Amino acid sequence: MGAQPILVVMPAAEPPEHELVALARTGDARAYGVLVERSYARFLRFALRMLGDRRDAEEVVQDTFVRAYRALDRYEDRDRFSAWAFRILLNQCRTAYGKQRTQARYFVASAAPPETPVDPAPESVWSRDVAQALADLPADIREALLLKYIEEMSYEEIADLTGIGVSALKMRLKRAREKLQIRLERHRHG
Amino acid sequence: MVDPLWQRVERELQRTPTHRTGIGYDIARIAVQPRRRLRLAVRAFAAAATVAALFFAARAARPADSPRPVQFVLVAERAERVALVGDFNDWDPRATPLESRDGIWTVELPLAAGRHTYAFVVDNETWVADPSAPRESAAFDAPASVILVNGT
């Protein structure tokens, strides 16, 4: 009996991205749906960590994909669709964050209501402390941190997206990491 | 050497949130509609979400879109427990255990057409990507594989 595992799988062909984009441009919702499905989880994850609120994040992600569709004429195949749409997401998050801050003056500070726990589930002390520590960072630092440690972008890519120079980025992220580690130190051995 | 506490933070940050399957298609349907005020479209969608989901599901349920049975196999002679985890069962190791015959672990389950990521969890602690399947880059920080289920 060989050590080679066997996987029986239905043969499948996923159309290449440029085909999906071309179809989407003609109004093919299913083709565009494939593009959206591929990026949805990643975009939702980023928006959730950026905004801290599930409903806001879902709305921002949906807005992003609708806007991306409307801007498809301007999309050129140089970038991957997801990278191009991600820039739209980033802008939408910035706008949404600005609105959140305005609203916070009138409503009690943004604790998620009990029926809508901040994802990802399950809610644990660790998850909650990480989320809170993130929320307490200034928005531009949080954004850079997420781009580095969730999206795993290079400093140059982050500099390009945020307009902050590479050496300033490195310094700010180092300080942000240290701050977070101090905040979360009690979890070190548990 | 990276601080283990920071590694934990990174893993926590990279956890993928769960979401409703097929939401991408629902968004696409909204997106391709003729231009209307964005806010209105979003609110209308939110309000009609349940009804719309049922309606679109009924319309979209052509035979070609219905789930296909897929068999997963892992050869692991010394394992005591193997589970299949993936985006189709919320990565829950309790949801889809495999059955063993002489160290060949198998399970068959229906998967919707499209792209799925998955992995095997051995003895509740070791994550194993399917050695024979294409790799997914950075799903959480654990290895994972990709399977495409034909949907024509």
PDB file of C-alpha atoms in Angstrom, chain A residues 1-14 24 27-30 32-34 36-38 40-42 44-45 48-49 54 59 61-63 65-67 69-70 92 99 119-122 124 126-128 130 134 145-146 149-150 152 176-177 180-181 184-185 187-188 190, chain B residues 3-6 8-10 12-25 27-39 41-42 45 62 64-65 68-75 77 102 104 113-115 118 120 130-133 138 140 147-152:
ATOM      1  CA  MET A   1       0.000   0.000   0.000  1.00  0.00           C
ATOM      2  CA  GLY A   2       1.646   3.196  -1.190  1.00  0.00           C
ATOM      3  CA  ALA A   3       1.835   6.357   0.850  1.00  0.00           C
ATOM      4  CA  GLN A   4       0.319   8.326  -1.998  1.00  0.00           C
ATOM      5  CA  PRO A   5      -3.101   9.642  -1.005  1.00  0.00           C
ATOM      6  CA  ILE A   6      -5.804   9.525  -3.613  1.00  0.00           C
ATOM      7  CA  LEU A   7      -8.351  12.230  -4.047  1.00  0.00           C
ATOM      8  CA  VAL A   8     -11.287  11.593  -6.292  1.00  0.00           C
ATOM      9  CA  VAL A   9     -12.491  14.913  -7.536  1.00  0.00           C
ATOM     10  CA  MET A  10     -14.900  16.124 -10.179  1.00  0.00           C
ATOM     11  CA  PRO A  11     -12.858  17.775 -12.905  1.00  0.00           C
ATOM     12  CA  ALA A  12     -13.392  21.467 -12.754  1.00  0.00           C
ATOM     13  CA  ALA A  13     -12.263  24.435 -14.733  1.00  0.00           C
ATOM     14  CA  GLU A  14     -12.439  27.894 -13.277  1.00  0.00           C
ATOM     15  CA  ALA A  24     -18.803  40.694 -15.927  1.00  0.00           C
ATOM     16  CA  GLY A  27     -23.541  42.208 -17.235  1.00  0.00           C
ATOM     17  CA  ASP A  28     -22.943  38.560 -16.382  1.00  0.00           C
ATOM     18  CA  ALA A  29     -23.825  38.488 -12.692  1.00  0.00           C
ATOM     19  CA  ARG A  30     -22.627  34.952 -12.223  1.00  0.00           C
ATOM     20  CA  TYR A  32     -18.930  38.761 -11.346  1.00  0.00           C
ATOM     21  CA  GLY A  33     -20.193  36.651  -8.473  1.00  0.00           C
ATOM     22  CA  VAL A  34     -17.219  34.332  -8.850  1.00  0.00           C
ATOM     23  CA  VAL A  36     -16.642  38.561  -5.540  1.00  0.00           C
ATOM     24  CA  GLU A  37     -16.743  35.152  -3.875  1.00  0.00           C
ATOM     25  CA  ARG A  38     -13.005  34.762  -4.284  1.00  0.00           C
ATOM     26  CA  TYR A  40     -15.211  38.238  -0.045  1.00  0.00           C
ATOM     27  CA  ALA A  41     -13.796  36.528   3.040  1.00  0.00           C
ATOM     28  CA  ARG A  42     -10.506  38.369   2.791  1.00  0.00           C
ATOM     29  CA  LEU A  44     -14.613  41.070   5.209  1.00  0.00           C
ATOM     30  CA  ARG A  45     -11.767  40.081   7.493  1.00  0.00           C
ATOM     31  CA  LEU A  48     -13.938  43.817  10.400  1.00  0.00           C
ATOM     32  CA  ARG A  49     -10.541  44.411  11.907  1.00  0.00           C
ATOM     33  CA  ARG A  54     -19.808  43.392  11.790  1.00  0.00           C
ATOM     34  CA  GLU A  59     -21.931  47.117   4.359  1.00  0.00           C
ATOM     35  CA  VAL A  61     -17.562  45.239   1.681  1.00  0.00           C
ATOM     36  CA  GLN A  62     -20.789  45.181  -0.265  1.00  0.00           C
ATOM     37  CA  ASP A  63     -20.359  48.840  -1.236  1.00  0.00           C
ATOM     38  CA  PHE A  65     -17.893  45.298  -4.740  1.00  0.00           C
ATOM     39  CA  VAL A  66     -20.770  47.323  -6.151  1.00  0.00           C
ATOM     40  CA  ARG A  67     -18.462  50.279  -6.763  1.00  0.00           C
ATOM     41  CA  TYR A  69     -18.380  46.686 -10.674  1.00  0.00           C
ATOM     42  CA  ARG A  70     -19.339  50.181 -11.755  1.00  0.00           C
ATOM     43  CA  GLN A  92     -14.447  52.734   1.786  1.00  0.00           C
ATOM     44  CA  LYS A  99     -18.505  58.316   9.912  1.00  0.00           C
ATOM     45  CA  ASP A 119     -16.467  38.240  14.599  1.00  0.00           C
ATOM     46  CA  PRO A 120     -14.595  35.958  14.417  1.00  0.00           C
ATOM     47  CA  ALA A 121     -16.475  33.766  16.770  1.00  0.00           C
ATOM     48  CA  PRO A 122     -16.112  32.348  19.351  1.00  0.00           C
ATOM     49  CA  SER A 124     -13.114  34.738  24.127  1.00  0.00           C
ATOM     50  CA  TRP A 126      -8.233  36.807  24.166  1.00  0.00           C
ATOM     51  CA  SER A 127     -10.219  37.721  21.033  1.00  0.00           C
ATOM     52  CA  ARG A 128     -11.933  40.553  22.821  1.00  0.00           C
ATOM     53  CA  VAL A 130      -7.036  41.853  20.795  1.00  0.00           C
ATOM     54  CA  LEU A 134      -6.710  47.291  17.940  1.00  0.00           C
ATOM     55  CA  LEU A 145      -0.679  47.263  10.958  1.00  0.00           C
ATOM     56  CA  LEU A 146      -3.461  45.310   9.282  1.00  0.00           C
ATOM     57  CA  TYR A 149       0.123  41.558   9.427  1.00  0.00           C
ATOM     58  CA  ILE A 150      -3.157  40.486   7.849  1.00  0.00           C
ATOM     59  CA  GLU A 152       1.144  40.620   4.528  1.00  0.00           C
ATOM     60  CA  ALA A 176       2.415  49.792  17.610  1.00  0.00           C
ATOM     61  CA  ARG A 177       3.538  46.189  17.980  1.00  0.00           C
ATOM     62  CA  LEU A 180      -0.043  45.844  21.611  1.00  0.00           C
ATOM     63  CA  GLN A 181       2.307  43.376  23.221  1.00  0.00           C
ATOM     64  CA  LEU A 184      -1.791  41.823  25.802  1.00  0.00           C
ATOM     65  CA  GLU A 185       1.074  40.772  28.064  1.00  0.00           C
ATOM     66  CA  HIS A 187      -2.078  36.521  27.889  1.00  0.00           C
ATOM     67  CA  ARG A 188       1.522  35.548  27.407  1.00  0.00           C
ATOM     68  CA  GLY A 190      -2.356  31.394  28.868  1.00  0.00           C
TER      69      GLY A 190
ATOM     70  CA  ASP B   3       7.925  36.788  20.013  1.00  0.00           C
ATOM     71  CA  PRO B   4       5.427  33.929  20.530  1.00  0.00           C
ATOM     72  CA  LEU B   5       2.867  36.365  21.935  1.00  0.00           C
ATOM     73  CA  TRP B   6       3.085  38.369  18.736  1.00  0.00           C
ATOM     74  CA  ARG B   8      -0.486  34.564  18.576  1.00  0.00           C
ATOM     75  CA  VAL B   9      -1.663  38.068  17.773  1.00  0.00           C
ATOM     76  CA  GLU B  10      -0.929  37.532  14.100  1.00  0.00           C
ATOM     77  CA  GLU B  12      -5.785  35.958  15.760  1.00  0.00           C
ATOM     78  CA  LEU B  13      -5.732  38.799  13.254  1.00  0.00           C
ATOM     79  CA  GLN B  14      -5.598  36.388  10.341  1.00  0.00           C
ATOM     80  CA  ARG B  15      -8.580  34.287  11.397  1.00  0.00           C
ATOM     81  CA  THR B  16     -11.154  34.323   8.652  1.00  0.00           C
ATOM     82  CA  PRO B  17     -14.667  35.325   9.709  1.00  0.00           C
ATOM     83  CA  THR B  18     -17.550  33.082   8.749  1.00  0.00           C
ATOM     84  CA  HIS B  19     -20.003  34.380   6.210  1.00  0.00           C
ATOM     85  CA  ARG B  20     -23.076  33.204   4.383  1.00  0.00           C
ATOM     86  CA  THR B  21     -22.228  30.948   1.439  1.00  0.00           C
ATOM     87  CA  GLY B  22     -23.130  32.514  -1.852  1.00  0.00           C
ATOM     88  CA  ILE B  23     -23.201  36.066  -0.589  1.00  0.00           C
ATOM     89  CA  GLY B  24     -20.826  37.003  -3.379  1.00  0.00           C
ATOM     90  CA  TYR B  25     -23.454  36.044  -5.932  1.00  0.00           C
ATOM     91  CA  ILE B  27     -23.841  41.111  -4.184  1.00  0.00           C
ATOM     92  CA  ALA B  28     -23.060  40.559  -7.848  1.00  0.00           C
ATOM     93  CA  ARG B  29     -26.765  40.569  -8.676  1.00  0.00           C
ATOM     94  CA  ILE B  30     -27.150  43.918  -6.978  1.00  0.00           C
ATOM     95  CA  ALA B  31     -24.045  45.280  -8.651  1.00  0.00           C
ATOM     96  CA  VAL B  32     -25.114  44.500 -12.223  1.00  0.00           C
ATOM     97  CA  GLN B  33     -28.498  46.130 -11.837  1.00  0.00           C
ATOM     98  CA  PRO B  34     -28.998  49.435 -13.610  1.00  0.00           C
ATOM     99  CA  ARG B  35     -27.632  52.360 -11.694  1.00  0.00           C
ATOM    100  CA  ARG B  36     -29.613  53.476  -8.687  1.00  0.00           C
ATOM    101  CA  ARG B  37     -28.720  55.232  -5.468  1.00  0.00           C
ATOM    102  CA  LEU B  38     -26.196  53.054  -3.682  1.00  0.00           C
ATOM    103  CA  ARG B  39     -27.605  53.604  -0.194  1.00  0.00           C
ATOM    104  CA  ALA B  41     -29.762  49.387  -2.897  1.00  0.00           C
ATOM    105  CA  VAL B  42     -27.903  48.438   0.268  1.00  0.00           C
ATOM    106  CA  PHE B  45     -31.090  44.410   0.159  1.00  0.00           C
ATOM    107  CA  ARG B  62     -30.718  24.432 -11.859  1.00  0.00           C
ATOM    108  CA  ALA B  64     -25.934  22.105 -12.905  1.00  0.00           C
ATOM    109  CA  ASP B  65     -25.713  24.167  -9.716  1.00  0.00           C
ATOM    110  CA  ARG B  68     -21.862  17.240  -6.316  1.00  0.00           C
ATOM    111  CA  PRO B  69     -20.614  14.352  -4.178  1.00  0.00           C
ATOM    112  CA  VAL B  70     -16.883  14.552  -3.605  1.00  0.00           C
ATOM    113  CA  GLN B  71     -14.781  11.946  -1.915  1.00  0.00           C
ATOM    114  CA  PHE B  72     -11.852  12.941   0.272  1.00  0.00           C
ATOM    115  CA  VAL B  73      -9.137  10.448   1.081  1.00  0.00           C
ATOM    116  CA  LEU B  74      -6.154  10.617   3.395  1.00  0.00           C
ATOM    117  CA  VAL B  75      -3.719   7.809   4.019  1.00  0.00           C
ATOM    118  CA  GLU B  77      -1.977   4.588   9.127  1.00  0.00           C
ATOM    119  CA  ASP B 102      -6.731  -0.113   7.297  1.00  0.00           C
ATOM    120  CA  ILE B 104      -7.128   4.771   4.603  1.00  0.00           C
ATOM    121  CA  ALA B 113     -20.109  24.005  -7.398  1.00  0.00           C
ATOM    122  CA  GLY B 114     -17.202  26.391  -7.141  1.00  0.00           C
ATOM    123  CA  ARG B 115     -13.977  26.771  -5.289  1.00  0.00           C
ATOM    124  CA  TYR B 118     -10.099  22.457   3.013  1.00  0.00           C
ATOM    125  CA  PHE B 120      -7.504  17.441   7.294  1.00  0.00           C
ATOM    126  CA  ASP B 130      -4.127  17.420   1.093  1.00  0.00           C
ATOM    127  CA  PRO B 131      -0.760  16.245  -0.226  1.00  0.00           C
ATOM    128  CA  SER B 132      -2.184  15.684  -3.687  1.00  0.00           C
ATOM    129  CA  ALA B 133      -4.174  18.904  -4.078  1.00  0.00           C
ATOM    130  CA  ALA B 138      -2.149  31.498   3.907  1.00  0.00           C
ATOM    131  CA  PHE B 140      -5.241  31.202   8.721  1.00  0.00           C
ATOM    132  CA  ILE B 147     -10.657  21.955  -4.639  1.00  0.00           C
ATOM    133  CA  LEU B 148     -12.728  23.116  -7.601  1.00  0.00           C
ATOM    134  CA  VAL B 149     -16.079  21.459  -8.071  1.00  0.00           C
ATOM    135  CA  ASN B 150     -17.411  21.548 -11.592  1.00  0.00           C
ATOM    136  CA  GLY B 151     -20.461  23.706 -11.942  1.00  0.00           C
ATOM    137  CA  THR B 152     -21.195  23.855 -15.639  1.00  0.00           C
TER     138      THR B 152
END
